[in-house]
Amino acid sequence: MTTARSEYRKANTGTGAGSSAVQGDNYEGMHVELVLRYIELQTLMMSPITPHWSEYIWSQLLHKPESIKKALWPKQTGTPDEGLLAAAAYIRGLGSKIRSAEDQVARKEKKKKGNAAATPAAASPTEPRLRLFVACSYPAWQDAAITILKSTYKDGVFAGTEKQLLAAAGLMKNKAVMPFVAGIKSAVEANGPTAFERKLAFDEVATLESNLDFVRRELSVLKIKDVELIKAEEVKEEAGKFAAEDIRKADMATPSQPTYRIV
């Protein structure tokens, strides 16, 4: 609950651990009733461990009419929205993935400069923008590979004939096929046949569209001034309008795994 509170505060105020408010941005702030509910639940759960502190918060801060000793343990009041939880985890993780990727690039560049003669550095844009490429469907070769894998799976066991079938379908020419197949097999063996189904529990495009400001704020360390959302399928359909690097990045995107380019 403390972690959830921290993430909520960061998103709505720009303050908290690991973040700082982006200058000039308007934040909607935290909802007072939700904050008070959080305090109430935390106090109840702490009461067996810190009874005097909990009694003080209960009576003096929350102004409850009776002692916390008479209060009931909190109960779940509704059914969790798994799609919403998955969408929230996706958005929180996106900024972290991009920052980590950029850190790796920076370290590689630093290592190269240390091992080679100094060369003039390329000028960085003063107000870089992030192009985020999101795919609405999986590559056809992945769907074909999964169909073949399904045909070899029965009673919780793979028949072991997937390589021959993949080769017969002409899929083995793609070097990415076998690592992908190995990953799906591991997921099925760990989680059952539901791992064959890769449908997301949330609308990825809609989730990104409503959280672009949050993504931009998460990338403030990279000085990102704007985040542009582009569907990978649109890049493929109108390739003439995009740079070669945009096309390459869009081709790498898959559902739940967007790619990006800083321009």
Coordinates of C-alpha atoms in Angstrom, one line a residue:
M1 CA 0.0 0.0 0.0
T2 CA 2.9 2.3 0.7
T3 CA 4.3 1.7 -2.7
A4 CA 0.9 2.3 -4.3
R5 CA 0.6 5.6 -2.4
S6 CA 4.0 6.7 -3.6
E7 CA 3.2 5.9 -7.2
Y8 CA -0.1 7.7 -6.9
R9 CA 1.5 10.8 -5.3
K10 CA 4.3 10.9 -8.0
A11 CA 1.8 10.7 -10.8
N12 CA -0.5 13.4 -9.4
T13 CA 1.9 15.8 -7.7
G14 CA 5.3 15.1 -9.3
T15 CA 6.9 14.6 -5.9
G16 CA 8.2 11.7 -4.0
A17 CA 11.0 9.1 -4.1
G18 CA 12.8 8.9 -7.5
S19 CA 11.0 11.9 -9.0
S20 CA 10.7 15.6 -9.1
A21 CA 8.0 17.9 -10.4
V22 CA 8.6 19.1 -14.0
Q23 CA 8.7 22.8 -14.0
G24 CA 5.7 24.5 -15.7
D25 CA 3.5 21.3 -15.6
N26 CA 0.1 21.3 -14.0
Y27 CA -0.7 18.4 -11.7
E28 CA -4.2 17.5 -10.6
G29 CA -3.2 16.6 -7.1
M30 CA -4.3 13.8 -4.9
H31 CA -7.9 13.1 -4.0
V32 CA -8.6 14.0 -0.4
E33 CA -11.1 11.2 0.2
L34 CA -8.7 8.6 -1.2
V35 CA -5.8 9.9 1.0
L36 CA -8.0 9.7 4.1
R37 CA -9.1 6.2 3.2
Y38 CA -5.4 5.2 2.8
I39 CA -4.6 6.6 6.2
E40 CA -7.6 4.8 7.8
L41 CA -6.6 1.4 6.3
Q42 CA -3.0 1.7 7.2
T43 CA -3.8 2.7 10.7
L44 CA -6.1 -0.2 11.2
M45 CA -3.5 -2.7 9.9
M46 CA -0.8 -1.1 12.1
S47 CA -2.9 -1.1 15.2
P48 CA -1.9 -4.6 16.5
I49 CA 1.8 -3.6 16.2
T50 CA 1.6 0.1 17.2
P51 CA -1.5 0.5 19.3
H52 CA -0.8 3.8 20.9
W53 CA 0.3 5.5 17.6
S54 CA -2.7 4.0 15.8
E55 CA -5.1 5.3 18.5
Y56 CA -3.7 8.8 18.2
I57 CA -4.0 8.8 14.3
W58 CA -7.5 7.3 14.6
S59 CA -8.9 9.8 17.1
Q60 CA -6.8 13.0 16.6
L61 CA -6.2 13.0 12.8
L62 CA -9.2 11.0 11.5
H63 CA -11.6 12.2 14.3
K64 CA -13.2 8.8 14.7
P65 CA -15.9 8.8 17.5
E66 CA -14.9 5.5 19.0
S67 CA -11.5 3.9 20.0
I68 CA -9.7 2.0 17.2
K69 CA -9.9 -1.1 19.6
K70 CA -13.6 -1.3 18.6
A71 CA -12.9 -1.0 14.8
L72 CA -13.2 -4.0 12.5
W73 CA -10.4 -5.3 10.3
P74 CA -10.7 -3.8 6.8
K75 CA -12.5 -5.9 4.2
Q76 CA -12.3 -5.9 0.4
T77 CA -15.2 -3.8 -0.9
G78 CA -15.1 -4.6 -4.5
T79 CA -13.6 -6.8 -7.3
P80 CA -10.1 -5.7 -8.5
D81 CA -10.1 -4.5 -12.1
E82 CA -7.3 -6.8 -13.5
G83 CA -7.1 -4.9 -16.8
L84 CA -6.7 -1.6 -15.0
L85 CA -4.0 -3.0 -12.8
A86 CA -2.2 -4.4 -15.8
A87 CA -2.4 -1.1 -17.6
A88 CA -1.0 0.7 -14.6
A89 CA 1.9 -1.7 -14.3
Y90 CA 2.6 -1.3 -18.0
I91 CA 2.7 2.5 -17.9
R92 CA 4.9 2.6 -14.8
G93 CA 7.3 0.2 -16.4
L94 CA 7.5 1.9 -19.7
G95 CA 9.5 5.0 -18.6
S96 CA 11.9 2.8 -16.6
K97 CA 12.6 0.6 -19.6
I98 CA 13.4 3.6 -21.8
R99 CA 15.6 5.2 -19.2
S100 CA 17.5 1.9 -18.7
A101 CA 17.9 1.5 -22.5
E102 CA 19.3 5.0 -22.8
D103 CA 21.7 4.4 -19.9
Q104 CA 23.1 1.4 -21.7
V105 CA 23.6 3.4 -24.9
A106 CA 25.3 6.1 -22.9
R107 CA 27.7 3.6 -21.2
K108 CA 28.6 2.0 -24.6
E109 CA 29.3 5.4 -26.1
K110 CA 31.4 6.3 -23.1
K111 CA 33.4 3.1 -23.4
K112 CA 33.9 3.6 -27.1
K113 CA 35.2 7.1 -26.5
G114 CA 37.6 5.8 -23.9
N115 CA 39.0 3.2 -26.3
A116 CA 39.4 5.4 -29.3
A117 CA 40.7 8.7 -30.4
A118 CA 38.4 11.6 -29.5
T119 CA 36.0 12.5 -32.2
P120 CA 33.5 15.4 -32.4
A121 CA 30.3 14.4 -30.6
A122 CA 27.0 14.7 -32.6
A123 CA 24.9 17.6 -31.6
S124 CA 21.9 16.6 -29.5
P125 CA 18.6 18.4 -30.2
T126 CA 17.9 21.1 -27.6
E127 CA 14.3 19.9 -27.1
P128 CA 14.3 16.2 -28.0
R129 CA 11.0 14.5 -28.8
L130 CA 10.2 10.8 -28.2
R131 CA 8.5 8.9 -31.0
L132 CA 6.8 5.9 -29.5
F133 CA 5.9 3.1 -31.9
V134 CA 3.1 0.8 -30.7
A135 CA 1.9 -2.3 -32.6
C136 CA -1.8 -3.4 -32.6
S137 CA -1.0 -6.9 -33.8
Y138 CA 1.7 -9.5 -33.6
P139 CA 3.9 -10.4 -36.7
A140 CA 2.4 -13.0 -38.9
W141 CA 5.4 -15.3 -38.4
Q142 CA 4.8 -15.3 -34.6
D143 CA 1.1 -16.3 -35.1
A144 CA 2.1 -19.0 -37.5
A145 CA 4.7 -20.4 -35.1
I146 CA 2.2 -20.5 -32.2
T147 CA -0.3 -22.3 -34.4
I148 CA 2.3 -25.0 -35.1
L149 CA 3.2 -25.2 -31.4
K150 CA -0.4 -25.6 -30.4
S151 CA -0.7 -28.6 -32.8
T152 CA 2.2 -30.3 -31.0
Y153 CA 0.8 -29.8 -27.5
K154 CA -1.4 -32.4 -26.0
D155 CA -2.2 -33.4 -22.4
G156 CA 0.3 -30.9 -21.0
V157 CA 3.2 -32.2 -23.1
F158 CA 4.9 -31.0 -26.3
A159 CA 5.5 -33.7 -28.9
G160 CA 8.9 -32.4 -29.8
T161 CA 8.2 -32.2 -33.6
E162 CA 8.0 -28.4 -33.7
K163 CA 11.3 -27.9 -35.5
Q164 CA 10.3 -30.2 -38.4
L165 CA 6.9 -28.5 -38.7
L166 CA 8.5 -25.0 -38.5
A167 CA 11.0 -25.9 -41.2
A168 CA 8.2 -27.3 -43.4
A169 CA 6.4 -24.0 -43.1
G170 CA 9.5 -22.1 -44.1
L171 CA 9.8 -20.4 -40.8
M172 CA 13.2 -21.6 -39.8
K173 CA 14.8 -19.1 -42.2
N174 CA 14.0 -16.4 -39.6
K175 CA 16.6 -16.5 -36.8
A176 CA 14.2 -15.0 -34.4
V177 CA 11.8 -18.0 -34.6
M178 CA 13.6 -20.5 -32.3
P179 CA 14.2 -18.1 -29.4
F180 CA 10.6 -17.0 -29.7
V181 CA 9.3 -20.6 -29.8
A182 CA 11.5 -21.5 -26.8
G183 CA 10.1 -18.6 -24.8
I184 CA 6.5 -19.6 -25.6
K185 CA 7.2 -23.2 -24.7
S186 CA 8.7 -22.1 -21.3
A187 CA 5.7 -19.9 -20.6
V188 CA 3.2 -22.8 -21.4
E189 CA 5.1 -25.3 -19.3
A190 CA 5.1 -22.8 -16.4
N191 CA 1.6 -21.4 -16.7
G192 CA -0.4 -23.9 -18.8
P193 CA -2.0 -23.5 -22.3
T194 CA -3.3 -20.0 -21.4
A195 CA 0.2 -18.8 -22.3
F196 CA -0.6 -19.4 -25.9
E197 CA -3.1 -16.6 -25.8
R198 CA -1.3 -13.3 -25.9
K199 CA -4.3 -10.9 -25.8
L200 CA -3.6 -8.0 -23.6
A201 CA -5.9 -7.3 -20.6
F202 CA -6.2 -3.6 -21.6
D203 CA -6.3 -1.3 -24.6
E204 CA -2.6 -0.5 -25.2
V205 CA -3.2 2.5 -27.5
A206 CA -5.9 4.1 -25.4
T207 CA -3.8 3.6 -22.2
L208 CA -0.8 5.3 -23.9
E209 CA -2.9 8.1 -25.3
S210 CA -4.3 9.0 -21.9
N211 CA -0.9 8.8 -20.2
L212 CA 1.5 10.5 -22.6
D213 CA 2.1 13.3 -20.1
F214 CA 3.0 10.8 -17.4
V215 CA 5.5 9.1 -19.8
R216 CA 7.0 12.5 -20.6
R217 CA 7.4 13.3 -17.0
E218 CA 9.0 10.0 -16.3
L219 CA 11.6 10.8 -19.0
S220 CA 12.4 14.3 -17.7
V221 CA 16.0 13.2 -17.0
L222 CA 16.4 12.7 -20.8
K223 CA 15.0 16.3 -21.3
I224 CA 12.2 14.9 -23.4
K225 CA 9.8 17.8 -24.3
D226 CA 7.1 15.8 -26.1
V227 CA 6.0 12.2 -26.7
E228 CA 4.5 11.3 -30.1
L229 CA 2.5 8.1 -30.3
I230 CA 2.6 6.4 -33.7
K231 CA 0.9 3.1 -34.7
A232 CA 3.4 0.7 -36.2
E233 CA 0.9 -0.4 -38.8
E234 CA 0.5 3.2 -40.1
V235 CA 4.3 3.4 -40.6
K236 CA 4.2 0.3 -42.7
E237 CA 1.2 1.4 -44.7
E238 CA 2.7 4.9 -45.4
A239 CA 6.4 4.1 -45.4
G240 CA 7.1 7.0 -47.8
K241 CA 6.2 9.5 -45.1
F242 CA 8.7 8.2 -42.6
A243 CA 12.5 8.0 -42.2
A244 CA 14.3 4.7 -42.6
E245 CA 15.0 4.6 -38.8
D246 CA 11.3 5.1 -38.0
I247 CA 10.4 2.2 -40.3
R248 CA 13.0 0.0 -38.6
K249 CA 11.8 0.8 -35.1
A250 CA 8.1 0.4 -36.1
D251 CA 8.9 -3.1 -37.5
M252 CA 10.4 -4.1 -34.2
A253 CA 7.3 -3.2 -32.1
T254 CA 4.9 -5.8 -30.8
P255 CA 1.9 -5.5 -28.6
S256 CA 3.0 -4.6 -25.0
Q257 CA 6.5 -4.1 -26.3
P258 CA 6.6 -0.6 -28.0
T259 CA 9.8 0.7 -29.5
Y260 CA 10.9 4.3 -29.6
R261 CA 13.2 6.8 -31.2
I262 CA 14.5 10.1 -29.8
V263 CA 14.6 12.9 -32.5

